[in-house]
mmCIF file of C-alpha atoms in Angstrom:
data_model
loop_
_atom_site.group_PDB
_atom_site.id
_atom_site.type_symbol
_atom_site.label_atom_id
_atom_site.label_comp_id
_atom_site.label_asym_id
_atom_site.label_seq_id
_atom_site.Cartn_x
_atom_site.Cartn_y
_atom_site.Cartn_z
ATOM 1 C CA MET A 230 7.892 -33.517 -39.587
ATOM 2 C CA ASN A 231 10.807 -35.891 -40.121
ATOM 3 C CA TYR A 232 9.055 -38.894 -41.662
ATOM 4 C CA ARG A 233 12.113 -41.145 -41.509
ATOM 5 C CA GLU A 234 12.226 -40.596 -37.729
ATOM 6 C CA GLU A 235 8.503 -41.345 -37.457
ATOM 7 C CA PHE A 236 9.094 -44.704 -39.137
ATOM 8 C CA GLN A 237 12.074 -45.367 -36.870
ATOM 9 C CA LYS A 238 9.665 -45.164 -33.927
ATOM 10 C CA ILE A 239 7.438 -47.778 -35.631
ATOM 11 C CA ASN A 240 10.142 -50.188 -36.909
ATOM 12 C CA ARG A 241 13.820 -49.219 -36.774
ATOM 13 C CA LYS A 242 14.999 -52.245 -38.799
ATOM 14 C CA LEU A 243 12.649 -51.394 -41.670
ATOM 15 C CA VAL A 244 14.233 -47.913 -41.914
ATOM 16 C CA GLU A 245 17.786 -49.288 -41.687
ATOM 17 C CA ARG A 246 17.125 -51.658 -44.603
ATOM 18 C CA TYR A 247 15.237 -49.391 -46.998
ATOM 19 C CA ALA A 248 17.324 -46.273 -46.354
ATOM 20 C CA LYS A 249 20.019 -48.236 -48.260
ATOM 21 C CA LEU A 250 17.579 -48.625 -51.151
ATOM 22 C CA ASP A 251 16.065 -45.115 -51.323
ATOM 23 C CA ASP A 252 16.985 -42.482 -48.791
ATOM 24 C CA ALA A 253 15.152 -39.602 -50.462
ATOM 25 C CA GLU A 254 13.079 -37.652 -47.933
ATOM 26 C CA ASP A 255 10.180 -38.025 -50.389
ATOM 27 C CA PHE A 256 10.315 -41.827 -50.102
ATOM 28 C CA TRP A 257 9.498 -41.694 -46.389
ATOM 29 C CA ALA A 258 7.110 -38.749 -46.737
ATOM 30 C CA TYR A 259 4.993 -40.510 -49.372
ATOM 31 C CA LEU A 260 5.134 -43.820 -47.493
ATOM 32 C CA TYR A 261 3.608 -41.898 -44.564
ATOM 33 C CA LYS A 262 0.887 -40.182 -46.622
ATOM 34 C CA PRO A 263 -2.560 -41.814 -46.963
ATOM 35 C CA LEU A 264 -3.285 -43.275 -50.400
ATOM 36 C CA ARG A 265 -5.448 -41.439 -52.893
ATOM 37 C CA PRO A 266 -8.732 -43.342 -53.378
ATOM 38 C CA SER A 267 -8.956 -44.902 -56.832
ATOM 39 C CA ILE A 268 -11.499 -47.002 -58.712
ATOM 40 C CA ARG A 269 -11.965 -48.913 -61.920
ATOM 41 C CA ILE A 270 -15.189 -48.589 -63.862
ATOM 42 C CA ASN A 271 -16.470 -52.081 -64.609
ATOM 43 C CA THR A 272 -17.565 -52.283 -68.244
ATOM 44 C CA LEU A 273 -18.839 -55.845 -67.710
ATOM 45 C CA LYS A 274 -21.777 -54.203 -65.932
ATOM 46 C CA GLY A 275 -22.403 -51.046 -67.924
ATOM 47 C CA ASN A 276 -21.260 -48.309 -70.277
ATOM 48 C CA LEU A 277 -18.068 -46.547 -69.194
ATOM 49 C CA ASP A 278 -19.246 -43.016 -70.029
ATOM 50 C CA GLU A 279 -22.621 -43.492 -68.348
ATOM 51 C CA ILE A 280 -21.085 -44.837 -65.122
ATOM 52 C CA LYS A 281 -18.479 -42.055 -65.194
ATOM 53 C CA SER A 282 -21.256 -39.424 -65.504
ATOM 54 C CA MET A 283 -23.053 -40.924 -62.482
ATOM 55 C CA LEU A 284 -19.855 -40.728 -60.427
ATOM 56 C CA GLU A 285 -19.102 -37.161 -61.526
ATOM 57 C CA GLU A 286 -22.344 -36.034 -59.879
ATOM 58 C CA LYS A 287 -20.699 -36.959 -56.532
ATOM 59 C CA PHE A 288 -16.935 -36.765 -57.054
ATOM 60 C CA GLU A 289 -14.222 -35.069 -59.037
ATOM 61 C CA LEU A 290 -12.395 -37.746 -61.046
ATOM 62 C CA GLU A 291 -8.876 -37.786 -62.484
ATOM 63 C CA ARG A 292 -8.020 -40.387 -65.115
ATOM 64 C CA ILE A 293 -5.237 -42.843 -64.235
ATOM 65 C CA PRO A 294 -2.968 -42.563 -67.311
ATOM 66 C CA TRP A 295 -1.637 -46.129 -67.375
ATOM 67 C CA THR A 296 -5.055 -47.837 -67.583
ATOM 68 C CA LYS A 297 -7.150 -48.319 -70.731
ATOM 69 C CA GLY A 298 -9.500 -45.437 -69.854
ATOM 70 C CA GLU A 299 -11.384 -47.173 -67.040
ATOM 71 C CA GLY A 300 -9.218 -46.225 -64.013
ATOM 72 C CA PHE A 301 -9.744 -43.024 -61.999
ATOM 73 C CA PHE A 302 -8.436 -41.293 -58.899
ATOM 74 C CA ILE A 303 -11.240 -39.838 -56.777
ATOM 75 C CA LYS A 304 -10.310 -36.368 -55.538
ATOM 76 C CA SER A 305 -11.773 -36.863 -52.077
ATOM 77 C CA HIS A 306 -10.323 -38.520 -48.995
ATOM 78 C CA ASP A 307 -13.609 -39.476 -47.338
ATOM 79 C CA VAL A 308 -15.036 -42.032 -49.766
ATOM 80 C CA ASN A 309 -17.072 -44.783 -48.105
ATOM 81 C CA PHE A 310 -17.425 -47.364 -50.875
ATOM 82 C CA GLY A 311 -19.838 -49.460 -48.817
ATOM 83 C CA GLN A 312 -22.394 -46.644 -49.034
ATOM 84 C CA LEU A 313 -22.132 -46.206 -52.802
ATOM 85 C CA ILE A 314 -24.843 -47.861 -54.913
ATOM 86 C CA GLU A 315 -22.339 -48.052 -57.799
ATOM 87 C CA TYR A 316 -20.121 -50.259 -55.614
ATOM 88 C CA SER A 317 -22.982 -52.490 -54.424
ATOM 89 C CA LEU A 318 -24.050 -53.064 -58.042
ATOM 90 C CA GLY A 319 -20.503 -53.848 -59.159
ATOM 91 C CA LEU A 320 -20.355 -50.854 -61.502
ATOM 92 C CA ILE A 321 -17.137 -49.698 -59.851
ATOM 93 C CA ILE A 322 -14.316 -51.656 -58.237
ATOM 94 C CA PRO A 323 -12.135 -49.932 -55.631
ATOM 95 C CA GLN A 324 -8.555 -50.746 -56.597
ATOM 96 C CA GLU A 325 -5.220 -49.116 -55.835
ATOM 97 C CA ALA A 326 -3.939 -47.306 -58.923
ATOM 98 C CA SER A 327 -0.564 -49.072 -59.249
ATOM 99 C CA SER A 328 -2.232 -52.465 -58.763
ATOM 100 C CA MET A 329 -4.050 -51.823 -62.068
ATOM 101 C CA ILE A 330 -0.700 -52.044 -63.916
ATOM 102 C CA PRO A 331 -0.110 -55.851 -63.930
ATOM 103 C CA PRO A 332 -3.350 -56.699 -65.852
ATOM 104 C CA VAL A 333 -2.595 -53.882 -68.339
ATOM 105 C CA VAL A 334 0.875 -55.399 -68.929
ATOM 106 C CA LEU A 335 -0.636 -58.919 -69.131
ATOM 107 C CA ASP A 336 -2.938 -57.625 -71.928
ATOM 108 C CA PRO A 337 -5.335 -60.614 -71.986
ATOM 109 C CA LYS A 338 -7.545 -61.169 -75.043
ATOM 110 C CA PRO A 339 -11.095 -62.562 -75.369
ATOM 111 C CA GLY A 340 -11.121 -66.352 -75.728
ATOM 112 C CA GLU A 341 -7.775 -66.985 -74.000
ATOM 113 C CA LEU A 342 -7.023 -69.341 -71.115
ATOM 114 C CA ILE A 343 -5.525 -67.332 -68.247
ATOM 115 C CA LEU A 344 -4.092 -68.396 -64.889
ATOM 116 C CA ASP A 345 -4.286 -65.884 -62.029
ATOM 117 C CA MET A 346 -2.098 -67.812 -59.605
ATOM 118 C CA ALA A 347 -2.603 -65.780 -56.395
ATOM 119 C CA ALA A 348 -5.895 -64.108 -57.219
ATOM 120 C CA ALA A 349 -7.615 -63.044 -53.975
ATOM 121 C CA PRO A 350 -9.169 -60.590 -53.239
ATOM 122 C CA GLY A 351 -9.799 -60.460 -56.991
ATOM 123 C CA SER A 352 -9.586 -56.868 -58.219
ATOM 124 C CA LYS A 353 -6.957 -57.848 -60.810
ATOM 125 C CA THR A 354 -9.016 -60.922 -61.776
ATOM 126 C CA THR A 355 -12.053 -58.731 -62.480
ATOM 127 C CA GLN A 356 -9.830 -56.387 -64.508
ATOM 128 C CA ILE A 357 -8.564 -59.337 -66.586
ATOM 129 C CA ALA A 358 -12.169 -60.511 -67.195
ATOM 130 C CA GLN A 359 -13.076 -56.968 -68.252
ATOM 131 C CA TYR A 360 -10.273 -56.896 -70.832
ATOM 132 C CA MET A 361 -11.466 -60.315 -72.077
ATOM 133 C CA ASP A 362 -15.093 -59.108 -72.452
ATOM 134 C CA ASN A 363 -16.140 -62.131 -70.357
ATOM 135 C CA GLU A 364 -15.002 -64.481 -73.161
ATOM 136 C CA GLY A 365 -12.528 -67.298 -72.513
ATOM 137 C CA CYS A 366 -11.529 -68.792 -69.166
ATOM 138 C CA ILE A 367 -9.681 -67.553 -66.081
ATOM 139 C CA ILE A 368 -8.441 -70.024 -63.482
ATOM 140 C CA ALA A 369 -8.473 -67.816 -60.372
ATOM 141 C CA ASN A 370 -6.485 -69.556 -57.659
ATOM 142 C CA ASP A 371 -5.711 -68.794 -54.048
ATOM 143 C CA ALA A 372 -3.975 -70.966 -51.464
ATOM 144 C CA LYS A 373 -6.363 -70.102 -48.620
ATOM 145 C CA GLN A 374 -10.069 -70.967 -48.425
ATOM 146 C CA ASP A 375 -11.102 -67.814 -46.522
ATOM 147 C CA ARG A 376 -9.419 -65.626 -49.130
ATOM 148 C CA ALA A 377 -10.996 -67.675 -51.932
ATOM 149 C CA ASN A 378 -14.437 -66.948 -50.419
ATOM 150 C CA ILE A 379 -13.748 -63.195 -50.640
ATOM 151 C CA LEU A 380 -12.518 -63.719 -54.219
ATOM 152 C CA ILE A 381 -15.785 -65.492 -55.171
ATOM 153 C CA ALA A 382 -17.889 -62.695 -53.635
ATOM 154 C CA ASN A 383 -15.942 -60.039 -55.558
ATOM 155 C CA LEU A 384 -16.148 -61.964 -58.860
ATOM 156 C CA ASN A 385 -19.904 -62.341 -58.404
ATOM 157 C CA ARG A 386 -20.418 -58.649 -57.639
ATOM 158 C CA ALA A 387 -18.396 -57.700 -60.732
ATOM 159 C CA GLY A 388 -20.415 -60.003 -63.019
ATOM 160 C CA VAL A 389 -17.424 -62.164 -63.988
ATOM 161 C CA LEU A 390 -18.787 -65.248 -65.790
ATOM 162 C CA ILE A 391 -15.552 -66.886 -66.999
ATOM 163 C CA ALA A 392 -13.629 -67.549 -63.765
ATOM 164 C CA LYS A 393 -13.148 -70.955 -62.163
ATOM 165 C CA VAL A 394 -11.953 -70.542 -58.566
ATOM 166 C CA THR A 395 -9.489 -73.089 -57.175
ATOM 167 C CA VAL A 396 -7.909 -73.398 -53.721
ATOM 168 C CA LYS A 397 -4.415 -74.812 -54.298
ATOM 169 C CA ASP A 398 -0.802 -74.053 -53.503
ATOM 170 C CA GLY A 399 0.100 -72.102 -56.665
ATOM 171 C CA ALA A 400 3.001 -74.486 -57.349
ATOM 172 C CA TYR A 401 0.368 -77.181 -58.089
ATOM 173 C CA TYR A 402 -0.081 -75.628 -61.543
ATOM 174 C CA ALA A 403 3.433 -76.682 -62.613
ATOM 175 C CA LYS A 404 1.844 -79.999 -63.609
ATOM 176 C CA TYR A 405 -0.124 -78.191 -66.357
ATOM 177 C CA GLU A 406 2.949 -77.641 -68.490
ATOM 178 C CA ASP A 407 2.645 -75.358 -71.578
ATOM 179 C CA THR A 408 -1.108 -74.869 -70.966
ATOM 180 C CA PHE A 409 -1.971 -71.203 -70.350
ATOM 181 C CA ASP A 410 -1.918 -68.336 -72.856
ATOM 182 C CA ARG A 411 -1.026 -65.907 -70.061
ATOM 183 C CA VAL A 412 -0.229 -66.176 -66.357
ATOM 184 C CA LEU A 413 -0.415 -63.473 -63.705
ATOM 185 C CA LEU A 414 1.615 -64.092 -60.562
ATOM 186 C CA ASP A 415 0.812 -61.190 -58.263
ATOM 187 C CA ALA A 416 2.878 -62.810 -55.562
ATOM 188 C CA PRO A 417 2.352 -62.830 -51.801
ATOM 189 C CA CYS A 418 4.986 -60.451 -50.394
ATOM 190 C CA SER A 419 6.181 -58.452 -47.382
ATOM 191 C CA SER A 420 3.776 -55.644 -48.420
ATOM 192 C CA VAL A 421 5.980 -52.589 -47.852
ATOM 193 C CA GLY A 422 3.936 -50.811 -50.545
ATOM 194 C CA MET A 423 0.802 -51.256 -48.445
ATOM 195 C CA ILE A 424 2.142 -49.268 -45.483
ATOM 196 C CA ARG A 425 0.263 -46.280 -46.958
ATOM 197 C CA LYS A 426 -2.971 -48.235 -46.448
ATOM 198 C CA ASN A 427 -2.214 -49.335 -42.909
ATOM 199 C CA PHE A 428 0.791 -48.790 -40.623
ATOM 200 C CA LYS A 429 0.373 -52.365 -39.346
ATOM 201 C CA PHE A 430 2.418 -53.401 -42.413
ATOM 202 C CA ALA A 431 5.317 -51.316 -41.043
ATOM 203 C CA LYS A 432 4.896 -52.622 -37.486
ATOM 204 C CA THR A 433 4.796 -56.293 -38.531
ATOM 205 C CA TRP A 434 7.552 -56.073 -41.189
ATOM 206 C CA SER A 435 10.612 -58.231 -40.535
ATOM 207 C CA LEU A 436 13.599 -59.451 -42.516
ATOM 208 C CA GLY A 437 12.455 -62.995 -41.772
ATOM 209 C CA LYS A 438 9.232 -62.289 -43.695
ATOM 210 C CA VAL A 439 11.268 -61.014 -46.653
ATOM 211 C CA TYR A 440 13.352 -64.217 -46.742
ATOM 212 C CA TYR A 441 10.241 -66.382 -46.362
ATOM 213 C CA HIS A 442 8.444 -64.634 -49.213
ATOM 214 C CA SER A 443 11.499 -64.651 -51.486
ATOM 215 C CA ARG A 444 11.697 -68.455 -51.192
ATOM 216 C CA LEU A 445 7.955 -68.819 -51.814
ATOM 217 C CA GLN A 446 8.047 -66.440 -54.805
ATOM 218 C CA LYS A 447 10.883 -68.380 -56.461
ATOM 219 C CA ARG A 448 8.895 -71.604 -56.123
ATOM 220 C CA LEU A 449 5.758 -69.965 -57.557
ATOM 221 C CA ILE A 450 7.467 -68.183 -60.466
ATOM 222 C CA LEU A 451 9.038 -71.469 -61.656
ATOM 223 C CA ALA A 452 5.609 -73.142 -61.567
ATOM 224 C CA ALA A 453 3.972 -70.177 -63.318
ATOM 225 C CA TYR A 454 6.577 -70.263 -66.099
ATOM 226 C CA LYS A 455 6.198 -74.021 -66.520
ATOM 227 C CA ALA A 456 2.406 -73.669 -66.888
ATOM 228 C CA LEU A 457 2.811 -70.994 -69.600
ATOM 229 C CA LYS A 458 2.506 -71.904 -73.296
ATOM 230 C CA PRO A 459 5.469 -71.155 -75.579
ATOM 231 C CA GLY A 460 4.848 -67.657 -76.937
ATOM 232 C CA GLY A 461 2.824 -66.830 -73.824
ATOM 233 C CA VAL A 462 3.213 -63.951 -71.362
ATOM 234 C CA LEU A 463 3.870 -64.222 -67.621
ATOM 235 C CA VAL A 464 3.538 -61.073 -65.516
ATOM 236 C CA TYR A 465 5.237 -61.152 -62.121
ATOM 237 C CA SER A 466 4.321 -58.404 -59.656
ATOM 238 C CA THR A 467 4.574 -57.495 -55.979
ATOM 239 C CA CYS A 468 3.524 -54.547 -53.820
ATOM 240 C CA THR A 469 6.880 -54.317 -52.069
ATOM 241 C CA VAL A 470 10.261 -52.648 -52.625
ATOM 242 C CA ASP A 471 12.642 -55.356 -51.402
ATOM 243 C CA PRO A 472 15.100 -56.503 -54.110
ATOM 244 C CA LEU A 473 15.051 -60.051 -52.654
ATOM 245 C CA GLU A 474 11.342 -60.255 -53.541
ATOM 246 C CA ASN A 475 11.598 -58.405 -56.843
ATOM 247 C CA GLU A 476 14.745 -58.358 -58.987
ATOM 248 C CA GLU A 477 16.227 -61.409 -57.232
ATOM 249 C CA VAL A 478 13.142 -63.554 -58.018
ATOM 250 C CA VAL A 479 13.073 -62.576 -61.697
ATOM 251 C CA ASP A 480 16.863 -63.015 -61.967
ATOM 252 C CA PHE A 481 16.421 -66.516 -60.458
ATOM 253 C CA LEU A 482 13.888 -67.385 -63.201
ATOM 254 C CA LEU A 483 16.241 -66.089 -65.934
ATOM 255 C CA GLN A 484 19.061 -68.275 -64.573
ATOM 256 C CA LYS A 485 16.932 -71.415 -64.238
ATOM 257 C CA THR A 486 14.980 -71.274 -67.536
ATOM 258 C CA ASP A 487 15.018 -69.887 -71.085
ATOM 259 C CA ALA A 488 12.696 -67.023 -70.031
ATOM 260 C CA LYS A 489 13.083 -63.632 -71.740
ATOM 261 C CA LEU A 490 12.083 -60.194 -70.453
ATOM 262 C CA GLU A 491 10.156 -57.631 -72.472
ATOM 263 C CA LYS A 492 10.365 -53.900 -71.829
ATOM 264 C CA ILE A 493 7.221 -52.415 -70.250
ATOM 265 C CA LYS A 494 6.198 -49.158 -71.931
ATOM 266 C CA LEU A 495 3.575 -47.207 -69.970
ATOM 267 C CA PRO A 496 3.127 -43.522 -69.028
ATOM 268 C CA LEU A 497 4.671 -43.964 -65.577
ATOM 269 C CA LYS A 498 7.398 -42.440 -63.483
ATOM 270 C CA THR A 499 9.695 -45.193 -62.207
ATOM 271 C CA THR A 500 12.785 -45.819 -60.083
ATOM 272 C CA GLU A 501 15.785 -47.612 -61.600
ATOM 273 C CA PRO A 502 15.648 -51.375 -61.037
ATOM 274 C CA VAL A 503 18.262 -52.721 -58.604
ATOM 275 C CA LEU A 504 21.095 -54.593 -60.355
ATOM 276 C CA GLU A 505 23.260 -55.141 -57.262
ATOM 277 C CA TRP A 506 22.140 -55.736 -53.673
ATOM 278 C CA GLU A 507 24.010 -57.044 -50.624
ATOM 279 C CA GLY A 508 26.894 -58.295 -52.774
ATOM 280 C CA ARG A 509 24.623 -60.050 -55.308
ATOM 281 C CA LYS A 510 24.734 -58.941 -58.946
ATOM 282 C CA TYR A 511 21.662 -59.328 -61.145
ATOM 283 C CA SER A 512 21.251 -59.548 -64.925
ATOM 284 C CA GLU A 513 21.312 -56.292 -66.922
ATOM 285 C CA GLU A 514 18.083 -57.614 -68.489
ATOM 286 C CA LEU A 515 16.297 -56.509 -65.310
ATOM 287 C CA LYS A 516 16.492 -52.914 -66.596
ATOM 288 C CA LYS A 517 13.385 -53.922 -68.599
ATOM 289 C CA THR A 518 11.365 -54.398 -65.393
ATOM 290 C CA VAL A 519 9.439 -51.641 -63.627
ATOM 291 C CA ARG A 520 10.141 -50.563 -60.046
ATOM 292 C CA ILE A 521 7.754 -47.993 -58.591
ATOM 293 C CA HIS A 522 8.417 -46.205 -55.303
ATOM 294 C CA PRO A 523 5.578 -44.344 -53.518
ATOM 295 C CA GLN A 524 6.832 -40.876 -54.509
ATOM 296 C CA ASP A 525 7.091 -41.708 -58.235
ATOM 297 C CA ASN A 526 3.347 -41.478 -59.018
ATOM 298 C CA ASP A 527 1.851 -40.928 -55.524
ATOM 299 C CA THR A 528 0.703 -44.575 -55.343
ATOM 300 C CA GLU A 529 1.613 -47.772 -53.522
ATOM 301 C CA ALA A 530 5.079 -49.133 -54.224
ATOM 302 C CA PHE A 531 5.000 -51.829 -56.911
ATOM 303 C CA TYR A 532 7.258 -54.023 -59.017
ATOM 304 C CA ILE A 533 6.292 -55.527 -62.378
ATOM 305 C CA ALA A 534 8.137 -57.808 -64.820
ATOM 306 C CA LYS A 535 6.852 -58.950 -68.224
ATOM 307 C CA ILE A 536 8.241 -62.378 -69.073
ATOM 308 C CA VAL A 537 7.834 -64.317 -72.320
ATOM 309 C CA LYS A 538 8.451 -67.981 -73.077
ATOM 310 C CA PRO A 539 10.241 -68.512 -76.410
#
């Protein structure tokens, strides 16, 4: 099967744009492939080894190397999480493997004050709370009430006790200058990485959406940086491949502020960050960011930057 041609039938403009970014046959083949199911064991609710043993009676597990021991691929394609007692009890949290990276890079500590600026549906928020041992405070924000309701349900199931849910435009938090120890901005995006979950993301993709999200992301990243304490860490991430939503947004922050980038060191295969796109040149500093294409680790596409405030 020619996977590039299959995508051309779905959305020709999507193929025209991203063939300029990565025209490896593997890129299109992996974008076409269904995602491997993956979960995080929730140590807020129980002992990791005990929960793992329960799961191994039903599934073959493979550890996800970039997590702190709690992330696993399930070697089965017909997992119905709704029927699993471990899911109902909040002992496991279904979460795409590459989406576990931003909280690992954020590295929150017990007792800290954390802002999760675009938190719904909340899998990363629960991961942050897990790393904090339910000690400290997470402001878990989402701009939409219906998404915030899903966030609350997921936090409750996971046994998160330290989250305060707010429904605000993320840029609202700019008024809390130098307040948060760490900020996660897992930004709304054009979701090219999520095509593996559902082809609707390929059908509905448009360049207009990319431009819209790039503008929104720049507004949010400035607010996120403003809300961060000096010495604090801001992690910016998206589940898309478009340079206008990734490198361009981080480059914009570097130009507008005194922000610095830190190199992300994790056991991951990555694709070189984009330093030039459509005639725009970006800072060499962006080599410190992580760009993941679907074929790199057989996951969703993702982009992650670790930013520090001097």
